PDB file of C-alpha atoms in Angstrom:
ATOM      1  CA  UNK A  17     109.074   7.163 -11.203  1.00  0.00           C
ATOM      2  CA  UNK A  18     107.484   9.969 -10.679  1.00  0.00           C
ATOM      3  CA  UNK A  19     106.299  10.662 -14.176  1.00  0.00           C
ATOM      4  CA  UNK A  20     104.638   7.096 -13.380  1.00  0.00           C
ATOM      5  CA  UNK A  21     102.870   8.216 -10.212  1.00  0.00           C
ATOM      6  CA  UNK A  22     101.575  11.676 -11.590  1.00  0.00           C
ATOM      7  CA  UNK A  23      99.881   9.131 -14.337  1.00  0.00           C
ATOM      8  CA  UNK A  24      98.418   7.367 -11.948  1.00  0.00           C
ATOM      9  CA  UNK A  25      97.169  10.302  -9.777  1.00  0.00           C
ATOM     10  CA  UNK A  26      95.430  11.784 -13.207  1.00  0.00           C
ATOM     11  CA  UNK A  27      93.720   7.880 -13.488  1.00  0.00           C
ATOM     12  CA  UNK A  28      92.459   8.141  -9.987  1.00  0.00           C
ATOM     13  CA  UNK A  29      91.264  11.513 -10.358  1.00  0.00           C
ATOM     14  CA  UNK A  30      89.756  10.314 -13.494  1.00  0.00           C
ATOM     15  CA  UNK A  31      87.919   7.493 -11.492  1.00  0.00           C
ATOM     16  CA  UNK A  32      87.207   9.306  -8.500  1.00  0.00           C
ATOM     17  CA  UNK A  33      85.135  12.279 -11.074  1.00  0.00           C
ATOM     18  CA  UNK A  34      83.637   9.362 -12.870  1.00  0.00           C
ATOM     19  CA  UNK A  35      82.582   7.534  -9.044  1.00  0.00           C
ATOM     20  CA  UNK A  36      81.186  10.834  -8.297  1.00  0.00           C
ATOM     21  CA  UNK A  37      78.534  11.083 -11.380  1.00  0.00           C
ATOM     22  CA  UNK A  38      77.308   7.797 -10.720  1.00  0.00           C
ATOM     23  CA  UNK A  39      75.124   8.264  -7.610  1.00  0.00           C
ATOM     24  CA  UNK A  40      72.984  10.392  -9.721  1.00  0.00           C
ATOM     25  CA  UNK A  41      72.181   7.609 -12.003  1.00  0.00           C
ATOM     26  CA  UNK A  42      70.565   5.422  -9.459  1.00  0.00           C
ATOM     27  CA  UNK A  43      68.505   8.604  -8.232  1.00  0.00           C
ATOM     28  CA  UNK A  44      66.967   9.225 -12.005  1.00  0.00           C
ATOM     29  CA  UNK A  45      65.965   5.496 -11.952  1.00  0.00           C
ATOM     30  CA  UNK A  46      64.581   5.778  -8.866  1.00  0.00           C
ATOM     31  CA  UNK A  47      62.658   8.997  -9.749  1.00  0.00           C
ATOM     32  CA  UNK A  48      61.219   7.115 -12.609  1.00  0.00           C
ATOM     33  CA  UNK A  49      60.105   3.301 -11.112  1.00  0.00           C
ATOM     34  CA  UNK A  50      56.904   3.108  -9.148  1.00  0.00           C
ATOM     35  CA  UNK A  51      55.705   0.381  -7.324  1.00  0.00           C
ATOM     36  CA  UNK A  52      52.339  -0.618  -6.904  1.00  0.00           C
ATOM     37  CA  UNK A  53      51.481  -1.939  -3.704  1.00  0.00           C
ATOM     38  CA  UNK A  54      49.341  -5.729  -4.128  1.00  0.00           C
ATOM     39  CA  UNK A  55      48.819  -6.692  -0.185  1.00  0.00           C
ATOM     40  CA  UNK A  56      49.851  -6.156   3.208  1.00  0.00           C
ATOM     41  CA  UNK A  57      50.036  -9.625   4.994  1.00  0.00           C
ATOM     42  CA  UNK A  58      49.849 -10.938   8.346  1.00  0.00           C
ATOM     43  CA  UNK A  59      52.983 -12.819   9.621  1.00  0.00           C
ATOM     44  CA  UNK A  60      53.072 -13.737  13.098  1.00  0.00           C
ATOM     45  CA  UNK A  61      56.586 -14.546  14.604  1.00  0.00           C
ATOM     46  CA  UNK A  62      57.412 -17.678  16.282  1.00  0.00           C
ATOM     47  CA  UNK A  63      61.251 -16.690  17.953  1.00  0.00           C
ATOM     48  CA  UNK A  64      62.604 -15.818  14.678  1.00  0.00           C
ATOM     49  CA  UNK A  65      60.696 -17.675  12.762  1.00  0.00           C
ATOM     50  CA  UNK A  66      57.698 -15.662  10.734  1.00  0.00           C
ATOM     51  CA  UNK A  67      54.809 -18.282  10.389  1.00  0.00           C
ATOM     52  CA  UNK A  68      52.298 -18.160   7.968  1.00  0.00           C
ATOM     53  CA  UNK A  69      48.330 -19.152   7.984  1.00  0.00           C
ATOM     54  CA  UNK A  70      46.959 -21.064   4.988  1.00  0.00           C
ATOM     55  CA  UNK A  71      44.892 -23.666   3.708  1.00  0.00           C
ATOM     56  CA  UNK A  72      45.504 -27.172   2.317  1.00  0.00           C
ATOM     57  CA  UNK A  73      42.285 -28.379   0.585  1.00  0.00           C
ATOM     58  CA  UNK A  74      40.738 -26.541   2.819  1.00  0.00           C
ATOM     59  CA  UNK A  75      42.057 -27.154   6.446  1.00  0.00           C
ATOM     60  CA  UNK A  76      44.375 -25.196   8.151  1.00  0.00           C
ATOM     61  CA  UNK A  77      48.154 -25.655   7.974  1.00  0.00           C
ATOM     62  CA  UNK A  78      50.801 -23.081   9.553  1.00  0.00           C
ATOM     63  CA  UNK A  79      53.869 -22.356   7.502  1.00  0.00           C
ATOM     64  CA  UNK A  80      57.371 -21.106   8.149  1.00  0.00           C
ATOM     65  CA  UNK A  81      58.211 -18.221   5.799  1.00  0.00           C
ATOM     66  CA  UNK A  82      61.196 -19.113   4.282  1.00  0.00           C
ATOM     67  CA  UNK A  83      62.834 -16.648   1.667  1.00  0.00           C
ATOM     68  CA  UNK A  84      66.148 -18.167   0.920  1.00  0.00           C
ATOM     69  CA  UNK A  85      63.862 -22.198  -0.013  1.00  0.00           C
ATOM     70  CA  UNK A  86      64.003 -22.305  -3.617  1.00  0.00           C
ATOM     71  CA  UNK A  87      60.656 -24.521  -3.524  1.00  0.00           C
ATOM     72  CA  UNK A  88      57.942 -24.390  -0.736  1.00  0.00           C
ATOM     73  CA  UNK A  89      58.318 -27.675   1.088  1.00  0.00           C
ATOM     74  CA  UNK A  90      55.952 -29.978   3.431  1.00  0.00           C
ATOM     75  CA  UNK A  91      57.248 -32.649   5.509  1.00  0.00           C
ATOM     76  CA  UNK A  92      56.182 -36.377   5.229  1.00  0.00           C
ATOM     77  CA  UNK A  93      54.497 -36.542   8.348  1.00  0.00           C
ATOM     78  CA  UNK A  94      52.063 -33.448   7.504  1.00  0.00           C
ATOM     79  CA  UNK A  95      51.526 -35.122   3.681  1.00  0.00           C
ATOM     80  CA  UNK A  96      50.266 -37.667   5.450  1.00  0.00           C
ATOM     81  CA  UNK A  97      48.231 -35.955   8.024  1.00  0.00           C
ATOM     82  CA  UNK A  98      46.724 -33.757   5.098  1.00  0.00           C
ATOM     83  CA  UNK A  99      45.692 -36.804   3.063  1.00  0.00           C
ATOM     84  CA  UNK A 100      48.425 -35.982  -0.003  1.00  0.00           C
ATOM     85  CA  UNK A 101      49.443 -38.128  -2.410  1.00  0.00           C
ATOM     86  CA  UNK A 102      53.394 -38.604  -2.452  1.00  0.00           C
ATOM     87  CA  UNK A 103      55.181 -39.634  -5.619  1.00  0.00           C
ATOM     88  CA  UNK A 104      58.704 -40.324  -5.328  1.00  0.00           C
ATOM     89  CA  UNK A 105      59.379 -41.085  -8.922  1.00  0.00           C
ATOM     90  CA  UNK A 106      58.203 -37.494 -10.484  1.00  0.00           C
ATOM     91  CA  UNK A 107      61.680 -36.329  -9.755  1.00  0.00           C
ATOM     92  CA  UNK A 108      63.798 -39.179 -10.118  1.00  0.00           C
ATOM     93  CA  UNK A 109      67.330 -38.585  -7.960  1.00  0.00           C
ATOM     94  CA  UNK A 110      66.099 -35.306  -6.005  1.00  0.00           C
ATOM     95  CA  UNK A 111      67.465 -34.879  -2.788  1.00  0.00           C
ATOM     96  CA  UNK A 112      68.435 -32.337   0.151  1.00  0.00           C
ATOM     97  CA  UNK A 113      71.333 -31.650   1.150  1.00  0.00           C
ATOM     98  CA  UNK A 114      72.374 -29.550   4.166  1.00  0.00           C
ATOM     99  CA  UNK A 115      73.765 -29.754   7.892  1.00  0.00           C
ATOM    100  CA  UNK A 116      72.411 -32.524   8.976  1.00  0.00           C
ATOM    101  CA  UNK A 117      72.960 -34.951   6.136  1.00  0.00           C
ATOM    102  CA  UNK A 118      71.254 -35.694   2.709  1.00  0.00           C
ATOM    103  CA  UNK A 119      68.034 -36.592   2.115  1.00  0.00           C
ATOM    104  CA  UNK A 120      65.624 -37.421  -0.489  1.00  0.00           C
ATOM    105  CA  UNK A 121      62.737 -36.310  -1.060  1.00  0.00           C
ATOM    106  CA  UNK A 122      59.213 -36.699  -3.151  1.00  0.00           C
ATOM    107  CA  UNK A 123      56.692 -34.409  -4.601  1.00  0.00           C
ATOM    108  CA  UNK A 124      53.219 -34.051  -3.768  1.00  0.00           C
ATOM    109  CA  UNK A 125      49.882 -31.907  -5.499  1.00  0.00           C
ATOM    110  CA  UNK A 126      47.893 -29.671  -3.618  1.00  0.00           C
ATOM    111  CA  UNK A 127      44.730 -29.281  -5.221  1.00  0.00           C
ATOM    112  CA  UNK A 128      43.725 -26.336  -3.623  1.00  0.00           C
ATOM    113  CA  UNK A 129      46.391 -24.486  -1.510  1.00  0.00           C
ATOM    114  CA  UNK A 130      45.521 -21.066   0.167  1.00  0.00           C
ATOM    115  CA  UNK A 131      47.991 -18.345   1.278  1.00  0.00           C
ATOM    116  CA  UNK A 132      46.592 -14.784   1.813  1.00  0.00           C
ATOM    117  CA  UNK A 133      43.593 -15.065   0.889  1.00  0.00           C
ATOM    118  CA  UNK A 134      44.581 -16.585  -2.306  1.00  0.00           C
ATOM    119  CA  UNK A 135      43.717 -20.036  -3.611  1.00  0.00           C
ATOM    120  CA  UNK A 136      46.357 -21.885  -5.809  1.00  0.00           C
ATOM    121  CA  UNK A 137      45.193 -24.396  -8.035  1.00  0.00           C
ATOM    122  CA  UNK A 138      46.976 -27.686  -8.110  1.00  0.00           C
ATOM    123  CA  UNK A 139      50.274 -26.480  -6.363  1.00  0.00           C
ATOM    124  CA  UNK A 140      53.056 -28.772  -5.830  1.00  0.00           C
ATOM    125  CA  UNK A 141      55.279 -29.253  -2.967  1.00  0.00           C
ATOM    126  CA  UNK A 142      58.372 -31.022  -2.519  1.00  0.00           C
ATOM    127  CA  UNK A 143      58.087 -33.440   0.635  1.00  0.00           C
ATOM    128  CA  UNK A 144      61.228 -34.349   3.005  1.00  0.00           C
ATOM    129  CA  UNK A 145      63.111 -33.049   5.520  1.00  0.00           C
ATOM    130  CA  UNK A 146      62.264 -32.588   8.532  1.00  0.00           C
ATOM    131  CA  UNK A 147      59.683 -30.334  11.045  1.00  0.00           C
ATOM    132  CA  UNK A 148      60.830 -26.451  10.557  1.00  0.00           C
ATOM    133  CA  UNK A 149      59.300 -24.858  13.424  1.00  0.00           C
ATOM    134  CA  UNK A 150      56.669 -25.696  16.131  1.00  0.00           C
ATOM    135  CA  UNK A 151      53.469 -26.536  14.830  1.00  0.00           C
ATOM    136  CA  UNK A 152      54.641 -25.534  11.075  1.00  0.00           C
ATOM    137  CA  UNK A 153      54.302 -28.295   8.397  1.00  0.00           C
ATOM    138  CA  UNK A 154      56.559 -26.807   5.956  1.00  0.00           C
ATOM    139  CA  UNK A 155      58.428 -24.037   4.418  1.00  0.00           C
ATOM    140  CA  UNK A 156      56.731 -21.511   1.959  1.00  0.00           C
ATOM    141  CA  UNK A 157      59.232 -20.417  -0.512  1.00  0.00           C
ATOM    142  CA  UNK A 158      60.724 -18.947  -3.328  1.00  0.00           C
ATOM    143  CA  UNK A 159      58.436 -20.768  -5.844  1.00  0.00           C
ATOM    144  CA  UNK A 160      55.653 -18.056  -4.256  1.00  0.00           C
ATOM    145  CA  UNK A 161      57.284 -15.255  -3.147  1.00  0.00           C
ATOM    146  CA  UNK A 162      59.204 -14.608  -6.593  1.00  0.00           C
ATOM    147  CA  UNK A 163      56.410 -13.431  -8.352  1.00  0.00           C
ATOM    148  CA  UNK A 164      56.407  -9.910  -6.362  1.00  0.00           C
ATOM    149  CA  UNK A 165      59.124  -7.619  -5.235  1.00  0.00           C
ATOM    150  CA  UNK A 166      58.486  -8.187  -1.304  1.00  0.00           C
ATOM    151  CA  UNK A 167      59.367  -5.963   1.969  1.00  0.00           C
ATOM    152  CA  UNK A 168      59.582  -7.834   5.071  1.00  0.00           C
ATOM    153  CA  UNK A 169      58.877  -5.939   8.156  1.00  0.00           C
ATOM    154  CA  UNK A 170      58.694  -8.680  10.465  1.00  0.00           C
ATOM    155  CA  UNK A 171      59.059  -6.980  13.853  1.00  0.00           C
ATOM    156  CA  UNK A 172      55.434  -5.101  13.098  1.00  0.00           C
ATOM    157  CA  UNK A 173      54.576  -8.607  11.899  1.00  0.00           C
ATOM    158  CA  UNK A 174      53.702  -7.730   8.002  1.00  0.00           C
ATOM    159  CA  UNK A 175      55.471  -8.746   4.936  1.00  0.00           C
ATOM    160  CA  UNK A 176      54.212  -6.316   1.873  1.00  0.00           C
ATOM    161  CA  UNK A 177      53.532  -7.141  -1.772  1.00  0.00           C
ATOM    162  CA  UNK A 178      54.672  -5.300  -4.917  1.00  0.00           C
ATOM    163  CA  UNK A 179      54.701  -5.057  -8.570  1.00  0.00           C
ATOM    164  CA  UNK A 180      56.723  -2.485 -10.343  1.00  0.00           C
ATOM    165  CA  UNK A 181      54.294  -0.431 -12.578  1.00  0.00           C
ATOM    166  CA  UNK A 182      55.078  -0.203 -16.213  1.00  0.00           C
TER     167      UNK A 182
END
């Protein structure tokens, strides 16, 4: 037995010296990756929800911010409003699913759709659900905000771009 332990204090020393190295790793990679800073934008909270300005074909249209929506998202009611063009066969058998039930939903083209200061070019949106916030048409999510590494500081009311530099 204890020929057993004195084993297994030699493994956890083992681990513990090998645990101990490993910090420095992460401090080299750090020392070496750079980020380049793209844009600080404006995000103006609504409770706890950060809101958005933008543009569809050139009216205005406030947005809930929405980092964990794998696809930025306008409700029925505001494709309608905007003028949009719904097609509910483009994505035959798509639907939502989440606390309050399923649902399914449509997709719709934005021909010009701008965030930023930024115009995207024949942007799609999935359309369903229901109203996010006060006076927000839809969500804005991960289908633009993947492109950059992002830093949300939301109580000073910014959310920053980056790209890593080569």
């Amino acid at each position: 037995m204890l020929h057993r332990c004195r084993g297994e204090i030699a493994s956890l020393g083992l681990i513990l010296g090998l645990l101990l190295t490993i910090p420095s790793l992460p401090v080299r990679a750090a020392e070496k990756c750079k980020l380049d800073r793209l844009a600080v934008l404006p995000v103006t909270m609504d409770g706890l929800r950060p809101t958005v300005e933008t543009q569809i074909n050139g009216s205005p249209a406030l947005f809930t911010l929405d980092s964990g929506a794998f696809w930025s998202m306008i409700t029925p009611a505001s494709a309608q409003q905007y003028r949009l063009r719904v097609d509910s066969n483009r994505l035959p058998g798509l639907y939502l699913q989440g606390v309050g039930g399923r649902t399914d939903v449509a997709v719709t083209m934005v021909k010009t759709f701008t965030v930023f200061n930024v115009a995207f070019r024949n942007m799609d949106f999935i359309v369903g659900g229901s109203e996010p916030g006060r006076g927000t048409v839809g969500l804005l999510g991960q289908n633009l905000l993947r492109f950059t590494d992002i830093e949300y500081d939301l109580a000073q009311g910014t959310v920053t771009l980056f790209k890593p530099e080569d």
